[in-house]
Structures are given as C-alpha cells and as structure tokens.
Coordinates of N, CA and C in Angstrom, one line a residue:
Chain Q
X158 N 103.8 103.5 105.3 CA 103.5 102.1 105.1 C 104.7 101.5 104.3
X159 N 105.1 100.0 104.5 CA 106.3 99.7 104.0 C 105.5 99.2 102.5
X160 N 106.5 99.5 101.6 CA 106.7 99.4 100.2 C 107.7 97.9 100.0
X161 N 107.5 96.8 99.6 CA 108.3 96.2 98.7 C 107.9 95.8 97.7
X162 N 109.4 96.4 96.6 CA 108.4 96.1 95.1 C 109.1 94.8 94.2
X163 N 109.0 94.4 93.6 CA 109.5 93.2 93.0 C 109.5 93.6 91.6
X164 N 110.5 93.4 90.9 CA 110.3 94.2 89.5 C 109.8 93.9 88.4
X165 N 109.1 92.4 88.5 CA 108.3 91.9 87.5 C 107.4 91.3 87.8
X166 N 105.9 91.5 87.2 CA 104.8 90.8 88.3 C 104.9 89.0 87.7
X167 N 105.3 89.4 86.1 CA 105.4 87.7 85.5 C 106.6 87.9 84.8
X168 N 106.9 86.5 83.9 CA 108.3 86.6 83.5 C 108.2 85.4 83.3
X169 N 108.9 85.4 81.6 CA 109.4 83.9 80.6 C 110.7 83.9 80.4
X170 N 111.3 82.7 80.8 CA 112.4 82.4 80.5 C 112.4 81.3 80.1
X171 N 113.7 80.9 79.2 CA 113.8 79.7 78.8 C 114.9 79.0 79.8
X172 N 115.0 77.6 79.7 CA 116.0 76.7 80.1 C 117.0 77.4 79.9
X173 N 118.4 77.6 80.8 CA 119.7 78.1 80.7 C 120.0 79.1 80.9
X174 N 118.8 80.0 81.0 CA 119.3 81.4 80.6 C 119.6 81.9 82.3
X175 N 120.1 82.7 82.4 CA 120.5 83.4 83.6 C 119.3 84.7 83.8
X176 N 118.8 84.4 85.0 CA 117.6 85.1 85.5 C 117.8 86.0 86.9
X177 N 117.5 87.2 87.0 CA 117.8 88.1 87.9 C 116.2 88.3 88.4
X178 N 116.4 88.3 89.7 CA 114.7 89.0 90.5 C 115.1 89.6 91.3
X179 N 114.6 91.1 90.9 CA 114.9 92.3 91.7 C 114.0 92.7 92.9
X180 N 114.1 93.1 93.9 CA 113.5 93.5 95.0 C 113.7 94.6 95.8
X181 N 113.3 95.9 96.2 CA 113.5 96.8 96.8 C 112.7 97.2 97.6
X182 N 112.9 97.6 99.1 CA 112.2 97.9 100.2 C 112.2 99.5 100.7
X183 N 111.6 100.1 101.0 CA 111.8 101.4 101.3 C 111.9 101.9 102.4
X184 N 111.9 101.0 103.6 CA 111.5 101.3 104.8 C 112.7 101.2 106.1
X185 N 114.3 101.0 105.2 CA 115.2 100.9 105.9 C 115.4 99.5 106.6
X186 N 114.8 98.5 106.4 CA 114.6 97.2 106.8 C 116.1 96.4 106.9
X187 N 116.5 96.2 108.0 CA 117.5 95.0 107.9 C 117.7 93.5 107.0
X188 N 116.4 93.4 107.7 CA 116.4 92.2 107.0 C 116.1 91.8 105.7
X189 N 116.2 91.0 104.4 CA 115.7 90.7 103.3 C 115.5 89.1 103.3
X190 N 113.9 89.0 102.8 CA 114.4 87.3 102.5 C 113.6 87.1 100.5
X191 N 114.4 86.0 100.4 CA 113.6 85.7 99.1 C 113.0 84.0 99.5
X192 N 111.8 83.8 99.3 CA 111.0 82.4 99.1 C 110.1 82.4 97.9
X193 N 110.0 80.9 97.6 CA 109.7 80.5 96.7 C 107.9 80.0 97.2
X194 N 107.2 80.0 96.7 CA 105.2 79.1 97.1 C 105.4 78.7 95.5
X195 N 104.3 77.6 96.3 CA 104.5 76.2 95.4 C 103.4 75.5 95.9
X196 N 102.1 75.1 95.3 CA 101.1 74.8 95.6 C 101.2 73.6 96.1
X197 N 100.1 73.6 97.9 CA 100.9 72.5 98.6 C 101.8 72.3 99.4
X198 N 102.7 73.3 99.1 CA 104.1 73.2 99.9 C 104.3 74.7 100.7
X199 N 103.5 75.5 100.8 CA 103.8 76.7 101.1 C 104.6 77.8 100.8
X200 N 105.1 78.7 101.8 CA 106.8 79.4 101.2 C 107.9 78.5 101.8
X201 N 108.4 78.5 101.0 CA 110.0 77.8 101.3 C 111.2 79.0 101.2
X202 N 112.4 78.8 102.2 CA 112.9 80.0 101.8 C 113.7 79.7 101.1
X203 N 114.5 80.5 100.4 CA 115.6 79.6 99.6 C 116.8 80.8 100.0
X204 N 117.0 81.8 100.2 CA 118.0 82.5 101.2 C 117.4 83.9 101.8
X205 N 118.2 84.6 102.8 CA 118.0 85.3 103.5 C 119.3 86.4 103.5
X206 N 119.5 87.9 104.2 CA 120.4 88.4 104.2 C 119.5 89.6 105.7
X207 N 120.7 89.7 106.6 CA 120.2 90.3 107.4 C 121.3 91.8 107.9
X208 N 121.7 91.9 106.7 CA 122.9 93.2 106.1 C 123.4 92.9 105.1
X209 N 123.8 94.5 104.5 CA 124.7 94.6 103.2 C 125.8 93.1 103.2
X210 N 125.6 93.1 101.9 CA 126.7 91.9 101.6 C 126.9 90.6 102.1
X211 N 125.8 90.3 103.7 CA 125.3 89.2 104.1 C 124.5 88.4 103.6
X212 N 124.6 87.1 103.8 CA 123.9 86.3 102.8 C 123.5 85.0 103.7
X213 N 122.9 84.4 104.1 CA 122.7 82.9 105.0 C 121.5 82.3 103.7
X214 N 121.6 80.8 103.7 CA 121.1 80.1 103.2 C 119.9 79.6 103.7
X215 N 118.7 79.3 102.5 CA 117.8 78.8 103.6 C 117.6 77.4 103.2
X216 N 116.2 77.0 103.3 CA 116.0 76.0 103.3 C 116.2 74.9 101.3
X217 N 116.1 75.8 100.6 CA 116.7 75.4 99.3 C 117.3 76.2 98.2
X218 N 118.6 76.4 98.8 CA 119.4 77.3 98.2 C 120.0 76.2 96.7
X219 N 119.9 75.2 96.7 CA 120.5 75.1 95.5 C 119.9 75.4 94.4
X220 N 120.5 75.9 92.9 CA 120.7 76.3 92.0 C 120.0 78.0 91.8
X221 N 120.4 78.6 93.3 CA 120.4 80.2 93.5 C 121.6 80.8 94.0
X222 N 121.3 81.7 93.9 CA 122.5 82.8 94.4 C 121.9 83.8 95.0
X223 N 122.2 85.0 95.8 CA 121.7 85.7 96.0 C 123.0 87.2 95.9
X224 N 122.2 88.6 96.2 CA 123.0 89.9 96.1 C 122.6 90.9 97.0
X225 N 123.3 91.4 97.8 CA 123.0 92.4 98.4 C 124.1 93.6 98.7
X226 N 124.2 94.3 97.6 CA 125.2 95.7 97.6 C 124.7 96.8 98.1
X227 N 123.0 96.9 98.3 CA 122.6 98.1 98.7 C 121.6 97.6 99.9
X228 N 121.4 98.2 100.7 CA 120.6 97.5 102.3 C 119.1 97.8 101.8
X229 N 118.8 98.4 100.7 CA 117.1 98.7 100.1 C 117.0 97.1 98.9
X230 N 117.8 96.9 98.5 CA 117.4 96.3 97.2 C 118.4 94.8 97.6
X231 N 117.6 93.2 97.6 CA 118.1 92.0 97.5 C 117.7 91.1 96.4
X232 N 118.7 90.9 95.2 CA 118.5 90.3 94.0 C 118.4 89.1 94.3
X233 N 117.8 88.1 93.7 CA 117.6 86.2 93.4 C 118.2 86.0 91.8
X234 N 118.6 85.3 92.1 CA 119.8 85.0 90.5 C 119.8 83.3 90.5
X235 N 119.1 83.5 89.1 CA 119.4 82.1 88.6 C 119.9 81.5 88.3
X236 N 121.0 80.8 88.3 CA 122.5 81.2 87.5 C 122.3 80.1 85.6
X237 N 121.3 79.2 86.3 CA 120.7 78.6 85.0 C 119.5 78.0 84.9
X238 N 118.1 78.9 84.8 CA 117.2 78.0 84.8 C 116.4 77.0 84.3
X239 N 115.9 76.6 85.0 CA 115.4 75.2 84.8 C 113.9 75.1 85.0
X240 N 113.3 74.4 84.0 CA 111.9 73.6 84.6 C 111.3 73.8 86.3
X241 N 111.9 73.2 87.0 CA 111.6 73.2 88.4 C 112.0 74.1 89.0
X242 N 111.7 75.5 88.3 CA 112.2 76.1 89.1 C 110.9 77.5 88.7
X243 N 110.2 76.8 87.7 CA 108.7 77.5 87.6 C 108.1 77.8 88.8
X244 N 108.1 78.7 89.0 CA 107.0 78.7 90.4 C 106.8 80.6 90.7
X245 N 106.1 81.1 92.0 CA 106.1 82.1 92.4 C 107.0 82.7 93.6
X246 N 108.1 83.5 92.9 CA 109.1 84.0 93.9 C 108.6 85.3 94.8
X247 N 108.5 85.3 96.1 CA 108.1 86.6 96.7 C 109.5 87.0 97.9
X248 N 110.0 88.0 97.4 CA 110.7 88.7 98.4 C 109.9 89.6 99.4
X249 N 110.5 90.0 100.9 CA 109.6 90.5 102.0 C 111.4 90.8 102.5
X250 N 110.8 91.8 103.9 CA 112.0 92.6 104.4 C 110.9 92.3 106.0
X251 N 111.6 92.7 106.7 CA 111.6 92.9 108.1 C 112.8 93.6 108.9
X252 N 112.4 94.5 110.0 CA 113.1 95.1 110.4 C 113.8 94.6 111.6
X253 N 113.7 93.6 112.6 CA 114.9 92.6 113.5 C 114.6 91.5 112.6
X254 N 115.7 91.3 113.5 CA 115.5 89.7 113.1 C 115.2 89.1 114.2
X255 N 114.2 87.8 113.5 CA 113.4 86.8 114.7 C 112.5 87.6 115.2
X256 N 111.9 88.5 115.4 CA 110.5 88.7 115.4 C 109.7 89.6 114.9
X257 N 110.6 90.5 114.0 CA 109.4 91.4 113.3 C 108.2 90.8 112.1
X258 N 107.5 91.0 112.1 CA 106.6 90.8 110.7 C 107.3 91.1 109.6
X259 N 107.0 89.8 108.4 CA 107.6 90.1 107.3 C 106.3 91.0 106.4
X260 N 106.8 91.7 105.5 CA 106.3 92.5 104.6 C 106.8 91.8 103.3
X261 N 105.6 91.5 102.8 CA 106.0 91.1 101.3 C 105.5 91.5 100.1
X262 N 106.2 91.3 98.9 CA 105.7 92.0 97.5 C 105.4 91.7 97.1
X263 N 104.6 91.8 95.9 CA 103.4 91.5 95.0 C 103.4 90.0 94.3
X264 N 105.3 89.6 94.5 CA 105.6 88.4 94.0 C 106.0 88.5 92.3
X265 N 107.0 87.7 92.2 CA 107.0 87.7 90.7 C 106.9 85.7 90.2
X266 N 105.9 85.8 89.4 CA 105.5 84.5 89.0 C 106.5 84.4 87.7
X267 N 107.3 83.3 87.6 CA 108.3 82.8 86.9 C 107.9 81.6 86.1
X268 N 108.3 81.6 84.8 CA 108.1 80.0 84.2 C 109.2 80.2 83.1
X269 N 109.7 79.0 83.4 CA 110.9 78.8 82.9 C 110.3 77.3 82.0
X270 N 110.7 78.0 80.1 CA 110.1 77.0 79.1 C 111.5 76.0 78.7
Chain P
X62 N 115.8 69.3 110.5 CA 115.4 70.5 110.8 C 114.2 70.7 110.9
X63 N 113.9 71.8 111.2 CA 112.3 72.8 112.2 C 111.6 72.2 110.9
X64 N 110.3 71.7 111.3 CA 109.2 71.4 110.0 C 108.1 72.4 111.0
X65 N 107.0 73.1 110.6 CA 106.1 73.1 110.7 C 104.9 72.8 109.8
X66 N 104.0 72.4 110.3 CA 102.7 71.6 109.6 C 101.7 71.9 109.9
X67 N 100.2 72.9 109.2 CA 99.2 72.9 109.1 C 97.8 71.9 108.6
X68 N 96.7 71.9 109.7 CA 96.3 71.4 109.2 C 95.0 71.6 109.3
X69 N 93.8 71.5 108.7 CA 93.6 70.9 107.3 C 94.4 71.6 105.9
X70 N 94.9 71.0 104.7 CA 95.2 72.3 104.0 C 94.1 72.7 103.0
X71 N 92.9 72.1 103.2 CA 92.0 72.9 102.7 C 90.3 72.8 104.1
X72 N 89.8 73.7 103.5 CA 88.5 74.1 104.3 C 87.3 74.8 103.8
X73 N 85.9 73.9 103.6 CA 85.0 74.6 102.9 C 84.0 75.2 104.7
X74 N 83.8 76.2 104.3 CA 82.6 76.8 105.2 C 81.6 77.3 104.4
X75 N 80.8 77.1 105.7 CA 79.7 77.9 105.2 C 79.8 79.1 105.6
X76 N 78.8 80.5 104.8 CA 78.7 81.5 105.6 C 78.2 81.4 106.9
X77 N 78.7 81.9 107.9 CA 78.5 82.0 109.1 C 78.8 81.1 110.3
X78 N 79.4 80.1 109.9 CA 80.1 78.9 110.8 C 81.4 79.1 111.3
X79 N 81.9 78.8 111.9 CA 82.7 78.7 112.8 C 84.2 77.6 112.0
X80 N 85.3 77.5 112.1 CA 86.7 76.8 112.0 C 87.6 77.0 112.8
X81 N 88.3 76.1 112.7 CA 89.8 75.8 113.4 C 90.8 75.6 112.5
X82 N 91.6 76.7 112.3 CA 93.3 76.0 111.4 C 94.2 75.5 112.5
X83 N 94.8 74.5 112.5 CA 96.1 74.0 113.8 C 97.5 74.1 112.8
X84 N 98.1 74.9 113.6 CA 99.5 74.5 113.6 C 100.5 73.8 114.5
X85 N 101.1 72.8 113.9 CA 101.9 71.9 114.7 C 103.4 72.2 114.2
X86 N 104.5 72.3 115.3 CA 105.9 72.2 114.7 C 106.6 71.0 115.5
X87 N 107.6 70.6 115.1 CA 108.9 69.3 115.7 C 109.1 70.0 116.4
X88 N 109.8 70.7 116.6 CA 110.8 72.0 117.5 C 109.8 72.9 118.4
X89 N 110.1 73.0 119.4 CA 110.3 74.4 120.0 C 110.7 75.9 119.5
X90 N 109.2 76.4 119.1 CA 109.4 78.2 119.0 C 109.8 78.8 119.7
X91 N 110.1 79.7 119.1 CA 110.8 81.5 120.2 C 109.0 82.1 119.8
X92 N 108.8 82.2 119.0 CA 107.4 83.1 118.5 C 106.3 82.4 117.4
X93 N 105.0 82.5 117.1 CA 104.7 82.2 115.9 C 104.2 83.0 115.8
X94 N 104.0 83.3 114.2 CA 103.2 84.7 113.1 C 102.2 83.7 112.5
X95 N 101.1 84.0 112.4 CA 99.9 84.4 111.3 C 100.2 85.2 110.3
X96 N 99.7 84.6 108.7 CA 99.6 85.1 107.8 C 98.0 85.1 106.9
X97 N 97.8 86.0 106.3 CA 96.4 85.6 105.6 C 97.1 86.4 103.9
X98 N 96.4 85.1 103.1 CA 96.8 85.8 101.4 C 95.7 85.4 100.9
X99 N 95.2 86.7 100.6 CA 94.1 86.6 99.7 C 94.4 86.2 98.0
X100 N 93.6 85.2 97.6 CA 93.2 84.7 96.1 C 94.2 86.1 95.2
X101 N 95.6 85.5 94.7 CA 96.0 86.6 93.8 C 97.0 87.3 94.4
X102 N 97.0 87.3 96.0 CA 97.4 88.7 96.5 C 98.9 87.8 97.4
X103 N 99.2 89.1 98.1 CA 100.4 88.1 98.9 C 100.5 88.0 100.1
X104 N 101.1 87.3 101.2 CA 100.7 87.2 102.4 C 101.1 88.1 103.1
X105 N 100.1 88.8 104.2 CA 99.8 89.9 105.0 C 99.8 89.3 106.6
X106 N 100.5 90.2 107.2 CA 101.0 89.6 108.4 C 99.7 89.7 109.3
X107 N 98.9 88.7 110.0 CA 97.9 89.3 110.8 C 98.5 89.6 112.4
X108 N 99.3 88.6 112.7 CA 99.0 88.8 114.4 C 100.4 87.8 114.9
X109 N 101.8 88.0 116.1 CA 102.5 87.6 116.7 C 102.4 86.7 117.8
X110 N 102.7 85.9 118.3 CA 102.5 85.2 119.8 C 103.5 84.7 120.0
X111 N 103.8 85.0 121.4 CA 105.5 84.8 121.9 C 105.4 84.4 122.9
X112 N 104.4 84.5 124.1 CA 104.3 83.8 125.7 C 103.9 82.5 125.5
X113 N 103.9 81.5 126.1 CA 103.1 79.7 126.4 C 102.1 80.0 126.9
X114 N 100.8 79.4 126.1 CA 99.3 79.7 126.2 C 99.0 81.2 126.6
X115 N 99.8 82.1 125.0 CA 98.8 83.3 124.9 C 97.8 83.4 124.1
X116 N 96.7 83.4 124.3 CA 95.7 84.5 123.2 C 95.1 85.3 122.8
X117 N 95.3 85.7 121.6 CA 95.0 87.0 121.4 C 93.4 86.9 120.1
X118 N 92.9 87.9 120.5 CA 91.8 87.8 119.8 C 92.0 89.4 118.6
X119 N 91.2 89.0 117.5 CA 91.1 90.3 116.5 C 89.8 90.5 116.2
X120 N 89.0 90.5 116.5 CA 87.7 90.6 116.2 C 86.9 89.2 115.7
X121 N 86.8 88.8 115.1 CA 86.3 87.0 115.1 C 87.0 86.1 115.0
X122 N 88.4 86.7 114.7 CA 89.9 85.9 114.9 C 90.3 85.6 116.3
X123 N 90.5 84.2 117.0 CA 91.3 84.4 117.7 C 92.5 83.1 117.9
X124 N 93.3 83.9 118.1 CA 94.6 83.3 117.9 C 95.1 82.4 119.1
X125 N 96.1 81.2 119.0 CA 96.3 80.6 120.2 C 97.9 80.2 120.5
X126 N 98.1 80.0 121.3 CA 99.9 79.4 121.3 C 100.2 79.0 122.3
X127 N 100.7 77.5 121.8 CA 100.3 76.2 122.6 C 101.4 76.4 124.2
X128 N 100.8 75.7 125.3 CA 101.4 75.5 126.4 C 103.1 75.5 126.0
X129 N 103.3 74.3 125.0 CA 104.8 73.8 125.2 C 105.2 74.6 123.7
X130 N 105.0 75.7 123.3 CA 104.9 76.9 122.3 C 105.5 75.6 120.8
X131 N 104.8 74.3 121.0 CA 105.0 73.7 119.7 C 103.6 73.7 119.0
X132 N 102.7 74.4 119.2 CA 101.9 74.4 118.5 C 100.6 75.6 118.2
X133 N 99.8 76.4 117.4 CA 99.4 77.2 117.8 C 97.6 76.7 117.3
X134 N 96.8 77.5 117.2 CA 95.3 77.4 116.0 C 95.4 79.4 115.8
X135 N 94.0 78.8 114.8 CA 93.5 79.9 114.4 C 91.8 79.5 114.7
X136 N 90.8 80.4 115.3 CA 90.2 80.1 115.4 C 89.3 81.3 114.5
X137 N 88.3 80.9 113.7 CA 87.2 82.0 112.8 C 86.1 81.9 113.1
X138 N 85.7 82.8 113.9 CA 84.0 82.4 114.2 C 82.9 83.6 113.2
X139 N 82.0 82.8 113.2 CA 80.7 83.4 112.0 C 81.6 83.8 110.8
X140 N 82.3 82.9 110.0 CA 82.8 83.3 108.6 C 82.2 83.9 107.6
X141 N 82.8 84.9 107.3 CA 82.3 85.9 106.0 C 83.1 85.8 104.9
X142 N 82.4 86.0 104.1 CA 83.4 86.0 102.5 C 84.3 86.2 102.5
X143 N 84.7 87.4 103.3 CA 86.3 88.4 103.6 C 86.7 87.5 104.1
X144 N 87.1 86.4 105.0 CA 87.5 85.7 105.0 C 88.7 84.8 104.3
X145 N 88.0 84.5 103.3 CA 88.3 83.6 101.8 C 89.9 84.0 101.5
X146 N 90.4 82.9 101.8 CA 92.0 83.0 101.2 C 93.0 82.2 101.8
X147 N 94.0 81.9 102.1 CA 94.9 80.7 102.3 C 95.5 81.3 103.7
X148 N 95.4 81.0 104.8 CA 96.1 81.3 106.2 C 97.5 80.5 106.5
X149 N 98.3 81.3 106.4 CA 99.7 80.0 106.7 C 100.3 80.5 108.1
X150 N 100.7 79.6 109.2 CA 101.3 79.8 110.3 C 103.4 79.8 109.7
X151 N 103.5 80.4 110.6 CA 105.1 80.9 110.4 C 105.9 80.9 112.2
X152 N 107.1 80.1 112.1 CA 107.7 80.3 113.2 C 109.1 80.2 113.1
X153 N 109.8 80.5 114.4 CA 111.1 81.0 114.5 C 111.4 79.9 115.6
X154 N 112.0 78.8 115.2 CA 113.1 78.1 115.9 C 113.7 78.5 117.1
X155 N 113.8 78.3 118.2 CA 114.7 79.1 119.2 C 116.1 78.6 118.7
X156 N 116.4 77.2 118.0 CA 117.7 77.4 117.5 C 118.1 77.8 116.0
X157 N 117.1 78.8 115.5 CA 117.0 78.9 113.7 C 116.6 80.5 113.8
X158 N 117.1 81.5 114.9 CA 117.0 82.4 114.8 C 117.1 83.2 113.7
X159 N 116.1 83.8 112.7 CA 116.1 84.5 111.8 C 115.6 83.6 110.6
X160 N 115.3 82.2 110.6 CA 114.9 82.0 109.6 C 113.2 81.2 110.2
X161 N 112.4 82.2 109.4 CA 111.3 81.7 109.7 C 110.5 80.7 108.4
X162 N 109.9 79.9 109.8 CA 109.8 78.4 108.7 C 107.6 78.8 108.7
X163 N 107.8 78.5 106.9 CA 106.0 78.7 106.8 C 105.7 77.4 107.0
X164 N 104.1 77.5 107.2 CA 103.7 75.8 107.6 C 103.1 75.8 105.4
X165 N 102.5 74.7 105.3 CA 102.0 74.9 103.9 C 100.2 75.9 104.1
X166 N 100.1 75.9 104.9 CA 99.1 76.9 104.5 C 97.5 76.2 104.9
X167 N 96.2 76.7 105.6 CA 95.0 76.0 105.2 C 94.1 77.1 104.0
X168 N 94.1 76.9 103.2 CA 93.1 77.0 102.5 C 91.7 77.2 102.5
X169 N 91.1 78.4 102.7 CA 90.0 78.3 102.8 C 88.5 79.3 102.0
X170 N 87.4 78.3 101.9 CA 86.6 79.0 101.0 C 85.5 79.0 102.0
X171 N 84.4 79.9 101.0 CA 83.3 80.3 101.8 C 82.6 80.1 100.7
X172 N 81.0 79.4 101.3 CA 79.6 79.4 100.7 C 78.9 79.9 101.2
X173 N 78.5 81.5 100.5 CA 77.8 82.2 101.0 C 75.9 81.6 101.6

C-alpha cells in the first residue's frame, strides 16, 4: 500500500520565518504534488514535480518554492510566511502522469501568527 | 484556465435517500477522478472515467462522465452514515496534462 508521510500533522509559525514541509512517498512514484484546501475553495495546487529536480508551477505558486533532490521526498518552502498562508498543506504522489490516482498524506495544518 | 465547479457544495440527507453531486468544467477533459475525505481525514481516490458517457457503478455509488467529457455526477443511492464526508471531482485538461484541477468539493451529511 502506498505510504505518503508529511512530517508534521500541525505547525506554528510566526510571520517571516522561513517554513519547510516535508513529504516522502515510498512507492517509487514519479510524480509529486503539493496543494493547499481552504474551506470553500477546495485543493488548489500550488506546484508539482514529475522528476528529480523538476519543478512546474501550479495554480498558486506565489510566495512558494518547491525541492526535489531525491525522487521519494518533495519539500514546500515558505520563503516568508505570512497570514494567508494559514491553511492545510497536503502533499500526494502518483505514479504517470495525467492519469494515475493521487495518493495523499495525512496533511500538515499550518498557521502562521 | 481549466476551472472545474461542483455543485451543491453542501448536502443534508437523510438516512436512506438518494443524491446527486455534479461536476461541471470550462474545458474539455482527458479523464475525471472522484475523491471522498472523510471529516479529519484526507482525500481517498474512489473511481477514474476516461471514455464519453461512461459509467461506472461501486456498489451504491454510481459514477457518470458526460457525453462532451465536460462534465461528470456522483450519484448515492440509500445513504448511510459511511457516507458522511466532502466528495471533490478532479480533472485533467487535455491541454494541462499533469496538472489536475480539484472542483471545491460537495459536502455532505447524514441524518440518521
């Protein structure tokens, strides 16, 4: 069964500080994506990587970054957070791209004071 | 760009009644996915559709995808508690290969 783990179920940050969300899949998955849910609005993605060191943008990449040095594990980097950017981050992997089922993690709920 | 949109985004049943979730998108799909996330938990892939007017059924789920593949339902017949949790439709652009767009979700509860 595919495993993706996210490495904090919650998490306080303040305004500015530089925030890391870790993600690892176990199942040899190509693909990685990180989205944001936001009540009301659904998931939104905010990027994707569909190989090492690939990176495509999704639908609200600004004030993210993303990392992928190992094809198991895709970081989300905050470079300074902010207020609006409280919400619940869930990373998920899939194995093609465009039609496999995504698999997702537990999510890590963020709030930024 | 690709919007998809669910709708109702919320839904009270009763035990044992029947519903409809609809998904609508601007664009032309290659495929759409079903999701179900239960209260707390995270979303769990139920079911794929990729042909114009296929459906597929899961046991009191049955799934639909529209003639001109811009739109799909969910259909729940005799609702049970298990049930209970937020269903969001997901699709794949035939020009947005690889990024799949969620709709916001219908919401739904049950009165036993």
């Amino acid at each position: 069964d595919v495993k993706v783990t996210q490495s904090s179920r919650y998490l306080v940050k303040r305004t500015g500080e530089k925030v890391f969300l870790e993600c690892v899949q176990d199942m040899d998955h190509e693909n990685m994506f990180w989205y944001r849910q936001d009540p009301g609005l659904g998931l939104r993605l905010i990027y994707f990587s569909y190989d090492v060191k690939m990176k495509e943008k999704g639908d609200i990449p600004e004030g993210y970054s993303v990392s992928r040095e190992k094809k198991e594990r895709f970081s989300l980097i905050l470079e300074s957070a902010s207020t609006n950017q409280t919400s619940m981050y869930l990373c998920a992997s899939s194995l093609w791209r465009g039609t496999s089922p995504l698999h997702f993690g537990n999510g890590t709920r963020l709030t930024v004071t | 760009g690709q919007q998809v949109m669910q709708i109702p985004q919320y839904q009270h049943v009763q035990e044992g009644e029947d519903f409809t979730t609809y998904c609508n998108s601007s664009t032309t799909l290659s495929n759409i996915q079903w999701y179900k996330q239960r209260p707390g938990g995270h979303p769990v892939f139920l079911i794929q559709l990729v042909k114009s007017g296929e459906v597929k059924k899961q046991k009191r789920l049955t799934f639909q995808f529209g003639e001109a593949k811009k739109n799909s339902s969910l259909h729940i017949t005799a609702t049970q508690t298990t049930d209970v949790g937020t269903y969001f439709c997901a699709g794949f652009g035939t020009d947005s290969w690889g990024k799949l767009q969620f709709g916001a979700g219908t919401q739904v509860v049950v009165t036993p």
